[in-house]
Structures are given as C-alpha cells and as structure tokens.
Coordinates of C-alpha atoms in Angstrom, one line a residue:
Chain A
X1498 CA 158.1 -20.8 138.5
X1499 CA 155.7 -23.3 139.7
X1500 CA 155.0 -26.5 137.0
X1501 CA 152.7 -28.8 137.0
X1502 CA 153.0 -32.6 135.4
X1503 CA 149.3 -33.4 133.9
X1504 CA 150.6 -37.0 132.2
X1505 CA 153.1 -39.2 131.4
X1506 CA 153.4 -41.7 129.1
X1507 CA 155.9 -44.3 128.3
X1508 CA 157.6 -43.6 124.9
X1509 CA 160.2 -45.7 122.8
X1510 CA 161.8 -46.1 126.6
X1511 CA 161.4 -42.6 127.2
X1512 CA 159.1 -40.5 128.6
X1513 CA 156.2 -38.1 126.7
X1514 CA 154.7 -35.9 129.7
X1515 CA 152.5 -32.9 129.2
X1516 CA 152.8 -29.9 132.0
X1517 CA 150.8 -27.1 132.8
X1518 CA 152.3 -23.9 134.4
X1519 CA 151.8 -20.0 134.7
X1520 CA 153.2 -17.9 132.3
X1521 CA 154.2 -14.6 132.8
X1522 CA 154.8 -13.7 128.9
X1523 CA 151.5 -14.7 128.3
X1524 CA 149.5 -13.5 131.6
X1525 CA 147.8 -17.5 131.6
X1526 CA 148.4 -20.8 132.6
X1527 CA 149.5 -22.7 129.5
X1528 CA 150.4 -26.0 128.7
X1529 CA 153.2 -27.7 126.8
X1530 CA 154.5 -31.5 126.1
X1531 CA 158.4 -32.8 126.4
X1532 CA 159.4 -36.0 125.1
X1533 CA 162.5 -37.2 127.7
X1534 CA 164.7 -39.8 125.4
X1535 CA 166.2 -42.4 127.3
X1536 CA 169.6 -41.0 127.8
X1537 CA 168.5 -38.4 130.0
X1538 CA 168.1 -41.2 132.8
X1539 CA 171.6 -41.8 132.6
X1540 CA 172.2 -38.4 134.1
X1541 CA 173.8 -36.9 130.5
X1542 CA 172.2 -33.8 129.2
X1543 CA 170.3 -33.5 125.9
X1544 CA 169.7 -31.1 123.0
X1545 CA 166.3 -29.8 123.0
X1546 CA 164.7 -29.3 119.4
X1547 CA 161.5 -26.7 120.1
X1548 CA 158.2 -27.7 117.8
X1549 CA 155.8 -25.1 116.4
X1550 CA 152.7 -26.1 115.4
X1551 CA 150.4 -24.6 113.0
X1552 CA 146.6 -22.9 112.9
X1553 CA 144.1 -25.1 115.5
X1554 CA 146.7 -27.2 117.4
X1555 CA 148.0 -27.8 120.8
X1556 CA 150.7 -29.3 122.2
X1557 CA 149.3 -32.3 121.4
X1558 CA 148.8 -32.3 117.9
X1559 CA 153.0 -33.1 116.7
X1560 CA 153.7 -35.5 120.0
X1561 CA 150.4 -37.7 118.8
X1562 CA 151.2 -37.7 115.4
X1563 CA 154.7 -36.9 113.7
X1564 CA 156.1 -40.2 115.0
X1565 CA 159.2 -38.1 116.0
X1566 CA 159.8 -40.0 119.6
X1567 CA 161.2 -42.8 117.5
X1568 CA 163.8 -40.9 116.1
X1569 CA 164.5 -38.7 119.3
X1570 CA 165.0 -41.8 121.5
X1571 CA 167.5 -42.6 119.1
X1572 CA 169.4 -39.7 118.8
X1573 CA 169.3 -38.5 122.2
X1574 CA 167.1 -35.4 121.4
X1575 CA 164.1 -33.5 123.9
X1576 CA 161.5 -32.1 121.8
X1577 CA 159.8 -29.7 123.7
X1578 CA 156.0 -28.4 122.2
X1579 CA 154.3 -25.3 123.6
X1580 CA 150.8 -24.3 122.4
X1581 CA 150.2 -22.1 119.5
X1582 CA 148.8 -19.1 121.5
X1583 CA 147.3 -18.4 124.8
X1584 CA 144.8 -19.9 126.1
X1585 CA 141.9 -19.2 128.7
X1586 CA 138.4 -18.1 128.9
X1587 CA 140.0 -14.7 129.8
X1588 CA 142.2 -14.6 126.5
X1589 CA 140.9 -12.2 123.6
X1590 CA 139.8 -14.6 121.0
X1591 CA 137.7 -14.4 117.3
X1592 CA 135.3 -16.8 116.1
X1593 CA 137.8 -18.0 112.7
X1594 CA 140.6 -20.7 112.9
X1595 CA 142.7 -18.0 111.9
X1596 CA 143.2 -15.8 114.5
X1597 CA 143.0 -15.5 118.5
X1598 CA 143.5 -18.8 120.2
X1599 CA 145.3 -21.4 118.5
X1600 CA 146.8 -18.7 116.1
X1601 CA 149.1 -16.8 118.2
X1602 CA 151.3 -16.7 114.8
X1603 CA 154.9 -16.5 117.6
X1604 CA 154.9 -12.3 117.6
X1605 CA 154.7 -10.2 120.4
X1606 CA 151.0 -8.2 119.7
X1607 CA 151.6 -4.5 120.1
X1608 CA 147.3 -3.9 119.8
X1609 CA 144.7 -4.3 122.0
X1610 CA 142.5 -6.6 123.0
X1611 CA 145.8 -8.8 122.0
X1612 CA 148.3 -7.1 123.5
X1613 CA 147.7 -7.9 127.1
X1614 CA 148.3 -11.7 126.2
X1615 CA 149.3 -12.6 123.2
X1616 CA 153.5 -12.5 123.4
X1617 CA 153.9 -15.5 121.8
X1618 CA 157.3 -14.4 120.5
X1619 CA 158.9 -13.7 123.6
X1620 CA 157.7 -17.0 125.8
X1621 CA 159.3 -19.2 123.0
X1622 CA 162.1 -17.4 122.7
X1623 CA 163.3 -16.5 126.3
X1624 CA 160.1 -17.8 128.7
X1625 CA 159.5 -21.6 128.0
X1626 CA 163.3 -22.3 127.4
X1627 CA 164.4 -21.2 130.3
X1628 CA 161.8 -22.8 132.0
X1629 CA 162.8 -26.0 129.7
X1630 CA 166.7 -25.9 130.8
X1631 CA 165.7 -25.2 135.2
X1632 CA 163.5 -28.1 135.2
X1633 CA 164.9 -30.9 133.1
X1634 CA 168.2 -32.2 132.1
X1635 CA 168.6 -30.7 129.3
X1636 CA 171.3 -28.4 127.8
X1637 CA 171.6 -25.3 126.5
X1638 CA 171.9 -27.0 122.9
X1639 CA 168.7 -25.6 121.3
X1640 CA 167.1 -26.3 117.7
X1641 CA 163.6 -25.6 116.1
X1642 CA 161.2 -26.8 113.7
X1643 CA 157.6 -26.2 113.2
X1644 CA 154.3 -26.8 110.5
X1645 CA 152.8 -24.1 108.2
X1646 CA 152.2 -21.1 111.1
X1647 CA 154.7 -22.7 113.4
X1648 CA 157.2 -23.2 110.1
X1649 CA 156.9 -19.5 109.7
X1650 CA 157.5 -18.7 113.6
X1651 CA 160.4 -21.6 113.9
X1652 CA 162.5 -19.6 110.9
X1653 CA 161.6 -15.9 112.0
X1654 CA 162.4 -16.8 115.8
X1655 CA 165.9 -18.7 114.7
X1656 CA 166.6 -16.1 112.1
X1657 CA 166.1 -13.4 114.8
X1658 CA 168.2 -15.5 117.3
X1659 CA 170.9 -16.3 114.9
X1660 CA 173.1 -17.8 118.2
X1661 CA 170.6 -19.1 120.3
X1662 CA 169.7 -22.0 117.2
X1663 CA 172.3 -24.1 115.9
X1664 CA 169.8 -25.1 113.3
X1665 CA 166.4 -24.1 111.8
X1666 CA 163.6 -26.4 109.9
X1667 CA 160.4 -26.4 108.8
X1668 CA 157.4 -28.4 106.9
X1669 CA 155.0 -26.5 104.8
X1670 CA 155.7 -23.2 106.3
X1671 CA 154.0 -19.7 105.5
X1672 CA 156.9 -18.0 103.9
X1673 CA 156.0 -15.0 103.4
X1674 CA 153.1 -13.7 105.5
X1675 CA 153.3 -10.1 104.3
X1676 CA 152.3 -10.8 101.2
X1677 CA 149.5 -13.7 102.2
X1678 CA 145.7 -13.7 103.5
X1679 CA 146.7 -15.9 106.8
X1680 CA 149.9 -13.6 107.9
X1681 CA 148.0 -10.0 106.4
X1682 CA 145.0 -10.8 109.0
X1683 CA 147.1 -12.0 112.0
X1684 CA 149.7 -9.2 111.6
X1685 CA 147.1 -6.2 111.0
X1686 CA 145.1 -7.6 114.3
X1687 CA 148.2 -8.7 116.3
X1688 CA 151.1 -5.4 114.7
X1689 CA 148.7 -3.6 113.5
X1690 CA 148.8 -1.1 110.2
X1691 CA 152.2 -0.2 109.6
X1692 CA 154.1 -2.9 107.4
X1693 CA 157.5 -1.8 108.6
X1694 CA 156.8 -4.2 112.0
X1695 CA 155.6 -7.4 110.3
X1696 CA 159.1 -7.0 108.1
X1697 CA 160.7 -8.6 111.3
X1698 CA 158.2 -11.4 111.4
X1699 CA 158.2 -12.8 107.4
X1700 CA 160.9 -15.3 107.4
X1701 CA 161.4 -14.6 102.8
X1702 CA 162.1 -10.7 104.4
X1703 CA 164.9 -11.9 106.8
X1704 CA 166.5 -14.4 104.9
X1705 CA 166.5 -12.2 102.0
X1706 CA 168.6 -9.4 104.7
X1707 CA 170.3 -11.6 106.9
X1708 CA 174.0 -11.6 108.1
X1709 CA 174.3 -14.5 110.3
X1710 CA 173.2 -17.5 108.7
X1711 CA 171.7 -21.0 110.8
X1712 CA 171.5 -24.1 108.4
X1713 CA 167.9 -24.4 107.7
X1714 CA 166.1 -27.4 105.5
X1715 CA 162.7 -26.9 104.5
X1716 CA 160.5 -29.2 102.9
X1717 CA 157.6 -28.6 101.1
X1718 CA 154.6 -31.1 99.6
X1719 CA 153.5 -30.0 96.0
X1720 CA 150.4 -31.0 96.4
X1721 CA 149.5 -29.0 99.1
X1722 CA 146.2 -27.1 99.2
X1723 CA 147.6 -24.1 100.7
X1724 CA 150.7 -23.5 98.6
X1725 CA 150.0 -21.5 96.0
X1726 CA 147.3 -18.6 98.0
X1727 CA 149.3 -19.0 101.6
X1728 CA 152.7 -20.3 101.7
X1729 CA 154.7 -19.1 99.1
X1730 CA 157.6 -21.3 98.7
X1731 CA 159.2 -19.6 96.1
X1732 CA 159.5 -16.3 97.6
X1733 CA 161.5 -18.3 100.6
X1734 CA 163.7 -19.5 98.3
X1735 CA 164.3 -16.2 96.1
X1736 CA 165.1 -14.8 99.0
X1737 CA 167.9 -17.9 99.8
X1738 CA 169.0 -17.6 96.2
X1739 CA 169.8 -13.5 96.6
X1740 CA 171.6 -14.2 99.5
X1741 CA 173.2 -17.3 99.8
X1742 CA 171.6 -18.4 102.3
X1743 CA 172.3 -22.0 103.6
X1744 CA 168.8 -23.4 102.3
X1745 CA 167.9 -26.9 101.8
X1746 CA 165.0 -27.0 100.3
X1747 CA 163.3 -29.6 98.9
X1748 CA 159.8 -29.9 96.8
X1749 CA 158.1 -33.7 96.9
X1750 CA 155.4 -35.0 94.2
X1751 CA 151.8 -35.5 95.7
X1752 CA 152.5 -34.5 99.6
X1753 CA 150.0 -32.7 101.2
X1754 CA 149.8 -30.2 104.2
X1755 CA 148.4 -32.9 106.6
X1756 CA 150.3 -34.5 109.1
X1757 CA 151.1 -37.3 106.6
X1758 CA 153.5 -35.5 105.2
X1759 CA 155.0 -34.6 108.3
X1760 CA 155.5 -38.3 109.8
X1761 CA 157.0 -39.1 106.5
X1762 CA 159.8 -36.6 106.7
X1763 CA 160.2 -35.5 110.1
X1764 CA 163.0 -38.4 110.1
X1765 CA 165.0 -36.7 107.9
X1766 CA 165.0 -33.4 110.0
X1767 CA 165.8 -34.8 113.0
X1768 CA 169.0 -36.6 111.6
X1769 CA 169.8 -32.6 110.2
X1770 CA 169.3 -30.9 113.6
X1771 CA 171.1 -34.0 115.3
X1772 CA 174.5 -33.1 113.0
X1773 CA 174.3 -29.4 114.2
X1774 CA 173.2 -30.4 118.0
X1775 CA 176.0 -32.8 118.5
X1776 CA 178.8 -30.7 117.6
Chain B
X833 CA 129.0 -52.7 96.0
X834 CA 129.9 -49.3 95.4
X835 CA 132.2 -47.6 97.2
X836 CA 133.6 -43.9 97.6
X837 CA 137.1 -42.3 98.0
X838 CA 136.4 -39.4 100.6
X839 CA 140.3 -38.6 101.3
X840 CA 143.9 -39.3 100.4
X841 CA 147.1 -38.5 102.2
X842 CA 150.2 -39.4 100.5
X843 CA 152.2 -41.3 103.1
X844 CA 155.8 -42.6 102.9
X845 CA 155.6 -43.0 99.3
X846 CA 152.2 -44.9 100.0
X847 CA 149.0 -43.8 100.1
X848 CA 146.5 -43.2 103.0
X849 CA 143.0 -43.4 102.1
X850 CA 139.1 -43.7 103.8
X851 CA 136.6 -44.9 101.8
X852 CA 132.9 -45.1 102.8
X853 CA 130.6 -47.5 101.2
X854 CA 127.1 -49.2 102.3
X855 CA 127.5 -52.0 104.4
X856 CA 125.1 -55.2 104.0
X857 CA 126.3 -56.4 106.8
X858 CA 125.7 -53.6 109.0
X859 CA 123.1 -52.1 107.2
X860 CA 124.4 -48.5 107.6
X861 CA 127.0 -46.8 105.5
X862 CA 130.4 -47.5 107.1
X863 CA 134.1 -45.8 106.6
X864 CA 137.0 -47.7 106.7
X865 CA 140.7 -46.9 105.5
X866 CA 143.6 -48.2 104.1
X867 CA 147.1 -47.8 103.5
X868 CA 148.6 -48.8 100.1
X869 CA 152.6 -49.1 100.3
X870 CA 154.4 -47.8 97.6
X871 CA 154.8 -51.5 96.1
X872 CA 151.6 -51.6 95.0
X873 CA 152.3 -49.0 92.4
X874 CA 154.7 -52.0 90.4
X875 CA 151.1 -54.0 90.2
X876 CA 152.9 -56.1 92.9
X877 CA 149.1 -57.7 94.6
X878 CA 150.5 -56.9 99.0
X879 CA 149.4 -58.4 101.2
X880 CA 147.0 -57.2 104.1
X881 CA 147.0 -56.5 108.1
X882 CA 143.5 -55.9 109.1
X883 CA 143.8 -53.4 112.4
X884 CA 141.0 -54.0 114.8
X885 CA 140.8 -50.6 117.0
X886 CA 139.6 -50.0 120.9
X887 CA 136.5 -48.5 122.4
X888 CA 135.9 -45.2 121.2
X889 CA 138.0 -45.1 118.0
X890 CA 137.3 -44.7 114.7
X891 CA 139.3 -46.3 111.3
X892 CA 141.3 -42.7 112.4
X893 CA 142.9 -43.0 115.3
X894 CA 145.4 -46.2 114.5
X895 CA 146.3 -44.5 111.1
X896 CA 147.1 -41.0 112.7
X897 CA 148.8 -42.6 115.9
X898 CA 150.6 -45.3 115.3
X899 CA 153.4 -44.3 112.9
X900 CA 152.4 -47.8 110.8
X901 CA 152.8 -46.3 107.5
X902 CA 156.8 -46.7 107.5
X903 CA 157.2 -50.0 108.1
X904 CA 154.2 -51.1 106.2
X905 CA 156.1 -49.1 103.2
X906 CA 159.2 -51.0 103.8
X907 CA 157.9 -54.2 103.9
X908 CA 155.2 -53.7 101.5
X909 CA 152.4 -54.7 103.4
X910 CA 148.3 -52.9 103.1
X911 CA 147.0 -51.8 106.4
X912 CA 143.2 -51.9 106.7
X913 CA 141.5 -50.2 109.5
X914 CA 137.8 -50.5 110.2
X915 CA 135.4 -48.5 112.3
X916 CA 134.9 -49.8 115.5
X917 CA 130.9 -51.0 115.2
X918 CA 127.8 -49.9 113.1
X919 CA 127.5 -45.9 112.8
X920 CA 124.4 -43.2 112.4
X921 CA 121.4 -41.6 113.8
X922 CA 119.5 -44.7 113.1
X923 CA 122.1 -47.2 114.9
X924 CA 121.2 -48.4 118.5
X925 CA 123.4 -46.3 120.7
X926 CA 123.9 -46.2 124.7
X927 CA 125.5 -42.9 126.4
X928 CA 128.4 -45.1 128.2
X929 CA 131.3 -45.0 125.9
X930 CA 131.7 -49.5 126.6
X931 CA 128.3 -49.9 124.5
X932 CA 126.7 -49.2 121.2
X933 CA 128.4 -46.8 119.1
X934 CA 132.4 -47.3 118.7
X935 CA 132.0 -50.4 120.9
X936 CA 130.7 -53.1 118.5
X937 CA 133.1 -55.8 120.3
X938 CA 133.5 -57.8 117.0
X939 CA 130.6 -59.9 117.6
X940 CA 127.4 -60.6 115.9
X941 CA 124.9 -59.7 118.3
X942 CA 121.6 -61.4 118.8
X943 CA 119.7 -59.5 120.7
X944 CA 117.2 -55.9 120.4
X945 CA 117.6 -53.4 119.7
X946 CA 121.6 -54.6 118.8
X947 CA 120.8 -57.0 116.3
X948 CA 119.4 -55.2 113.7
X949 CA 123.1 -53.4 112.9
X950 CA 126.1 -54.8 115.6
X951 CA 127.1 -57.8 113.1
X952 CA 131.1 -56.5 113.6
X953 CA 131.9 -60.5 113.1
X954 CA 130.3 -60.9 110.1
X955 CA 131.7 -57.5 108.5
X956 CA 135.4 -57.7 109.7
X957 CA 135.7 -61.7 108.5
X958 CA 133.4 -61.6 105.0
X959 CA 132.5 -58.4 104.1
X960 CA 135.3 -56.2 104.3
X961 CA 138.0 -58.6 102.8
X962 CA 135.5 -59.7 99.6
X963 CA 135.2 -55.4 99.5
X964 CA 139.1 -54.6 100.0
X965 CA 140.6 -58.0 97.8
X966 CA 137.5 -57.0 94.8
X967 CA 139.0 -53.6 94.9
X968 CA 142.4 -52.9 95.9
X969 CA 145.5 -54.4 94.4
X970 CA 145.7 -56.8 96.9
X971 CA 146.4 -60.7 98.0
X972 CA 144.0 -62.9 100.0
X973 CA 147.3 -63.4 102.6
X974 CA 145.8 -61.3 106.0
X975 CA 147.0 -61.3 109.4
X976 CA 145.0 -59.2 112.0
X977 CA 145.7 -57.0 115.1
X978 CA 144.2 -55.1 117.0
X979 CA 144.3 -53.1 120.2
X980 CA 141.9 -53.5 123.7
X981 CA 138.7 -54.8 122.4
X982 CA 140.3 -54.5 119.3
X983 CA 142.8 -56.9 120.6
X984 CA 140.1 -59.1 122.0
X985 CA 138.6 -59.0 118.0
X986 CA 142.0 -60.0 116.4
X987 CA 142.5 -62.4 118.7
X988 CA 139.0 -64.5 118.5
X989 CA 138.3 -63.8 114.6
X990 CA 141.6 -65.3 113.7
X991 CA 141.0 -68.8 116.0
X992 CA 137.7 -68.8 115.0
X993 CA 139.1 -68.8 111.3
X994 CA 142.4 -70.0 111.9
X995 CA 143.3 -70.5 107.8
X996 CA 142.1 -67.5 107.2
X997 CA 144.8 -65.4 108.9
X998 CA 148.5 -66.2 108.7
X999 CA 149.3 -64.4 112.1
X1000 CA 147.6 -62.8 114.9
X1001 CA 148.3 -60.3 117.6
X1002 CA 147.4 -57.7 120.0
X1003 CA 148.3 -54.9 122.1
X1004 CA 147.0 -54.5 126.0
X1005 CA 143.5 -57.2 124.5
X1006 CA 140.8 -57.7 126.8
X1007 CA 142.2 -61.3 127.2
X1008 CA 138.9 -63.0 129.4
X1009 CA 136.1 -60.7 128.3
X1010 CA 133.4 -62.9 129.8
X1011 CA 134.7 -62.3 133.3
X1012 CA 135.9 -58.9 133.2
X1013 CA 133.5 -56.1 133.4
X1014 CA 133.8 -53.8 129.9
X1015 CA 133.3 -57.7 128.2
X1016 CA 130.3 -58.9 130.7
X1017 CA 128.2 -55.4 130.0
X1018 CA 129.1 -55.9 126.1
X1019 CA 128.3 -59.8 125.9
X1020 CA 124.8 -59.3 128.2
X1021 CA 123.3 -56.7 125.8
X1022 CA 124.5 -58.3 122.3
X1023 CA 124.5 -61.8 122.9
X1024 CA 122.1 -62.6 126.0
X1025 CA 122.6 -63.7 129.1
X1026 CA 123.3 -67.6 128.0
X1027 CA 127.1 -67.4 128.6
X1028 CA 127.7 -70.5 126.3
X1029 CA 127.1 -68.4 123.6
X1030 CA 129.6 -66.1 124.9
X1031 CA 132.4 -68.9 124.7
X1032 CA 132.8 -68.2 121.1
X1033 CA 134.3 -64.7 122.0
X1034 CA 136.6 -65.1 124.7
X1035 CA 140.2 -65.5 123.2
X1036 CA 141.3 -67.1 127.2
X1037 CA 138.9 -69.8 126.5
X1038 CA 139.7 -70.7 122.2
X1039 CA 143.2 -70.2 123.1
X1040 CA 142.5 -73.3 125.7
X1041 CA 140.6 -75.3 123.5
X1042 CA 142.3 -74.7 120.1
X1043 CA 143.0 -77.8 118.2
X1044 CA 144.4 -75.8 114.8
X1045 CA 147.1 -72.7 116.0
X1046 CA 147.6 -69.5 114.5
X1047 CA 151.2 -67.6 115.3
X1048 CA 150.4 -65.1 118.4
X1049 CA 152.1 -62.3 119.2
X1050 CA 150.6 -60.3 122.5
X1051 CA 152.3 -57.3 123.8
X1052 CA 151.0 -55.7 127.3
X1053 CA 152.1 -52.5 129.2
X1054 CA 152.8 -53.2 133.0
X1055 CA 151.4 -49.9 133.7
X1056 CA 148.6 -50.0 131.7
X1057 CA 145.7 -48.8 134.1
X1058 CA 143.3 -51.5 132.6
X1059 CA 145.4 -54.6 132.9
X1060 CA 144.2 -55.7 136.7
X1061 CA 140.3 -55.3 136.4
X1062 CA 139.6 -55.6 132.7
X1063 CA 142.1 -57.4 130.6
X1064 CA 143.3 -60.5 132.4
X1065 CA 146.4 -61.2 130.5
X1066 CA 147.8 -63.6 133.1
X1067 CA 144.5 -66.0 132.1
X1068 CA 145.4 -65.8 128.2
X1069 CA 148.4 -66.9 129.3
X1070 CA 147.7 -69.7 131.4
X1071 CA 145.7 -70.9 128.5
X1072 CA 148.8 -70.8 126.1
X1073 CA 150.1 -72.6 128.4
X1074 CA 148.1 -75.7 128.9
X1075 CA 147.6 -75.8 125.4
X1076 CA 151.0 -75.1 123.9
X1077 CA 149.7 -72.7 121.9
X1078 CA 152.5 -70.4 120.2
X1079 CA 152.0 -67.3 121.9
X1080 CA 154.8 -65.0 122.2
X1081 CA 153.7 -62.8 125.1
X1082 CA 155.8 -59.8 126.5
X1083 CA 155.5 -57.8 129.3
X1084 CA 156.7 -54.2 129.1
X1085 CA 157.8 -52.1 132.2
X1086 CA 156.7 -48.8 132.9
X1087 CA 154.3 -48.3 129.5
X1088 CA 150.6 -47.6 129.4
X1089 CA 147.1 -48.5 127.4
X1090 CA 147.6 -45.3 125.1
X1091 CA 149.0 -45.1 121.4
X1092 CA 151.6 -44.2 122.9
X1093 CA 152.8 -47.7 124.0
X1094 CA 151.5 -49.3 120.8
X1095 CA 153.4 -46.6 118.6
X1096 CA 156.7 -48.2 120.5
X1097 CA 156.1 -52.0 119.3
X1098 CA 154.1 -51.5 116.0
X1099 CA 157.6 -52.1 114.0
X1100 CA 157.9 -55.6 116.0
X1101 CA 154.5 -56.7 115.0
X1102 CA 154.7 -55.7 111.5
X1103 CA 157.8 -57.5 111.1
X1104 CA 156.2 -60.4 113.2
X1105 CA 153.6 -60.8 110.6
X1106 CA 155.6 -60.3 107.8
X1107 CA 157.6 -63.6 108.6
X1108 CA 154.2 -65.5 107.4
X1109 CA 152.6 -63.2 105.5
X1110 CA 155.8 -63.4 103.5
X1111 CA 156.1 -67.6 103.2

C-alpha cells in the first residue's frame, strides 16, 4: 500500500500529519490524520486510540478541535482519525447531511449505488489499522472513541471486535439507530429493508446480547439538541442495566452536542483508555 | 448599545458565547465572543484577555482551536475574541485575503474607501471593553494577545496604552510590519503612503522607543513558513534589546504558524498573564 504525507504539523512536541492513500475497502483515495506523541521518537511503540467522527466531518474536524494532543503527548497515545465515508467525485452521494458522503455511518452497504464504495465497517476495522501498525510505530494496543455517528460506529465496531479493543468510549453517540430518524434513513439506504441486518449495527441491540464485555464510558450532555428524537441515551443504558454490562455512563447539566462538550471531556476518556492501553 | 446573544456552548463548566451588536465604531454590525469561566457564576467580577486573531479569521477560529477554555476556567480568567476588521456587503473589501475584509490590521485607517469602516484601533481599545465591562460580570484588569497580525495588534494597542493592559503577548506577530510585505500593502491602503504615520503601528519601532513597559511575552515557531519574509522577529528583538524592555521571547524548534503551534503554548501565556492580572 502506497501513502501519501499531505502535512505535518508540530504538536505538544509531537507530530499531527494528515495522509492520503488508496483504499481498497472503499474503492477511493481517502484521507486520515495521526497524532505521533513524543515517545514514539524514542523508538518505543504506542497504543493507538481510533476516532470516529460524526455527520459532516473529516479527519479534520476532532484533531482541530477536541484539544486531545495535549493529553495524548502526555500519555503516550496515537490517535489515528479516518473520514466518515468515502470520498470522491465518483462516490454515490445525496444532497442531505445525512447520508452519502460524510455519513458513511461505519457499516459495510449491501445496496446499490452504495455498495460498490461505501464499506466503511470493514476499512476501520481491518483496512486502516493495519495500514496504521505497517507504517508507524505503533502497537497492536488498539482503543476507540467517536461523536454522535462515530459514537454509534466506535461501540458497534468494539462491541463486534470484543478482542481487538481493550476499551470503547463515546460522546453524544446515536444509541440506538433502529429505532431513530438518522440511523432508519442510513440503514434502509446503506442495509436496506430487512431489520434483522441493522440488529448488528445498534450498539443498545448488542450491549443488550453481548457475551464478551470491553469497559466502555459514555458521556452524554443534557442539553443536547439531538437527545431526545436521535440519540437515545436511555435505551443504551437499559440495555447496560439488563446485562451487566461494564457502562460508565455519565449525564452533565447544560452540555451540548458541539464540540465544546467534547474538549471539555475528552480528558477524562483518554485517562480511561490509557488504564486499559497500558496493561 | 444593544447587543444580542446568537449562541452558547457550555464549556468546561464556563460558558462560550458570540454576541453581535451594532458597532459605532465600525459602523457595521460586528460579532464578537466570549468565554465566561465558571467563577463568574459566584458574582466573582474576572478579569479579561482580549484575543486579537490573524488574517482570515473570525472571533471563531481562536475559540474552536485553541483549547483556551481550560485554563481560562482554572484560573478564572474571561477570554474575548473580536472579529478580525469591519464586516458586510457594504464594507470596502479587496479579493487578496491581506486586505479589507478579515484583515483590518488593528489600525484606524485614514484613507478611501477604508476609512469609512476599518477603525479596528478605535473598537478593540474603547468600544469593545466599555461594551464587554457595561455588560458582563467583569473587571477593568485586561491583558491582550494575539496571533500574526493579531500579534502585531496586541503588541502595539497595549504600548500604545501601556496602563491600560497589565500584560501583553503574541504568537508568530508580524514584529516590523512597515518593512515586511503583508504590513507595507496594509499600511499603504489604510494609512497612506506618509510612513511617519505608520510608526504608530510597528511594535519593532514602540518597543525601541518605549519610555513606560508593559510585561511581553512572544512565542515564535522556527518553522513557521512566515517568519523569514513577513514577521521579522529577530528586529523585535533587537529592539528589546536596546531598550531593556521586558520581553520574554522563545524560540520553538520544529513548530509552525498554524493553531496548532499556538494550541501547544496557550497554557504558558494564560498563566503568564495571570501573574498580573492577578496582583
């Protein structure tokens, strides 16, 4: 696999850098970001934490604004962020934020006119890691996060992946996307009609079923526009309750589902990862 | 003077908010925003860093870049972030992103068709404060930054008023803007082509002359693609020199002009300022 640098920029001593390379999942050429922390120049290997972002962004969106290098140069962590779909003039695409690119939603699409590009599921899961651990020095220590779509896709792919995660988190994610306008649209154009296929892809569905737990924290802002009509919090945690899963979930007064919200926390969630990475 | 609330983020237990509001200054409507640390909500009155941002930017970009909010929560310190000039269809504009709109350069400029709007000076010294200390729970203790020709701004407004600020500082400033070409092209349309009158906005040539100091911190990327041809930060310090002016200049290895360099030093500045906002 040929890869491209595109930039580089100096980061809390380490190194953010964006590349560009061809993706065979995906049938493009796609972009992601990697923040280096300044440990990997003394030749030891670091955990990589994988970031998912939500509805509209890029790779670009978390590394510009979560404030996360901070924290990652401390502890010693990569964090690696791919797009959130395809991309290309060639790529199947709608007119609404919701779907097509920037929405890829991290499933494999069975229908056309996704189908032929749109396997967002398997180049996070197998693709871009792999990729991740030839190229840098990095090691096989993996964790994931993500925001609202990418919350949903970082707990469905770690759930799914039970030993390929040693820990799951999420901000503001779409719990249950079965049940909500965002995930209904995506999954009916991307899975198409029969529910029994987006059962593997609703995060309250396979926490609610699963057998092999991954410590997970999710937080969620109570003032956030989207939480009653698209995320569904308490369905997530239902689900937890029902089956004792290892959920640390917590609720905070007047957050939003902006960014803000993200930077303030995403402290917190590195600091969880970094107790499961280290071990 | 009315003004109007047109977002809040909750923000490390603070809040981020624009505002827009009809500027007599400018004569245009203008947005600004602010962060309110969480101590204001004790009626503790904070005081205020006024953030002075580069060519291009908006009050946005600091606010979503910069990671600012934590350390301005812990120490309890407002942030205020400006636009970058005078803004609308009716606003003198040039199609070069170095003039006109998002490139107001913090003068007052006396020339048409500039004149009639570019009085960045006047608004960021007078207008804004008397708007933010008549409105916000606030002290009159400020100290400014500022970044590019928003480091060139922080730099001249505060030795132009030096007991008006506590501290001053900058990231990667346009240090000798009348011999440098982004400063020459700004100064010729807004203030003429009598170069005396561009004295007054050339921090190399105050920090020379000044009689009364104001504590200086400058921090400038070695890499930063800018620092040869446009900024001049060896003459700023040459003028610290011969005057013994207080500047605390450092020179960083390996880092660029982006946010990403200032996102990696914001915490020293804050807590640079704080030592005399604080006394």
């Amino acid at each position: 696999m040929t890869i491209e640098n595109i930039s580089a920029n100096k980061s809390f001593g380490g190194w953010h850098k964006q590349y560009s390379h061809q993706s065979q999942a995906l049938n493009c050429t796609m972009r992601f970001a990697i923040y280096l922390p300044p440990q990997v120049s003394t030749g030891h290997k670091v955990p990589v934490l994988y970031w998912l972002s939500g509805l509209t962004c890029t790779d670009e969106n978390f590394m510009q604004k979560s404030g996360v290098q901070r924290i990652a140069a401390e502890l010693g962590i990569a964090i690696v962020a791919p797009d959130t779909s395809p991309r290309g003039e060639e790529v199947a695409d709608d007119k609404h934020y919701d779907l097509g690119q920037g929405a890829g939603f991290y499933v494999n699409a069975t229908q056309a006119p996704w189908s032929r590009h749109y396997q967002m599921y398997d180049y996070v899961v197998k693709e871009l890691p792999n990729l991740i651990e030839e190229t840098f020095p990095v090691s096989d220590k993996r964790a994931i996060s993500g925001h609202s779509m990418g919350g949903h896709g970082a707990l469905t792919i770690a759930m799914l992946n039970p030993t390929r995660y040693s820990s799951m988190s999420a901000f503001s994610p779409i719990c249950n996307p079965m049940a909500t306008p965002w995930g209904q649209k995506a999954f009916a154009a991307y899975l198409g009609k029969d529910k029994n296929s987006w059962k593997n892809h609703d995060a309250s569905e396979l926490m609610r079923q699963a057998v092999q737990f991954v410590p997970a924290r999710v937080d969620q802002g109570r003032a956030d526009e989207f939480l009653k009509e698209q995320l569904k919090t308490e369905i997530l945690a239902a689900s937890a309750k029902v089956n004792d899963y290892p959920l640390d979930l917590r609720l905070h007064d007047g957050y939003d589902h902006s960014y803000y919200f993200i930077s303030s926390f995403i402290e917190e969630h590195l600091r969880f990862h970094a107790t499961y990475l280290n071990t």
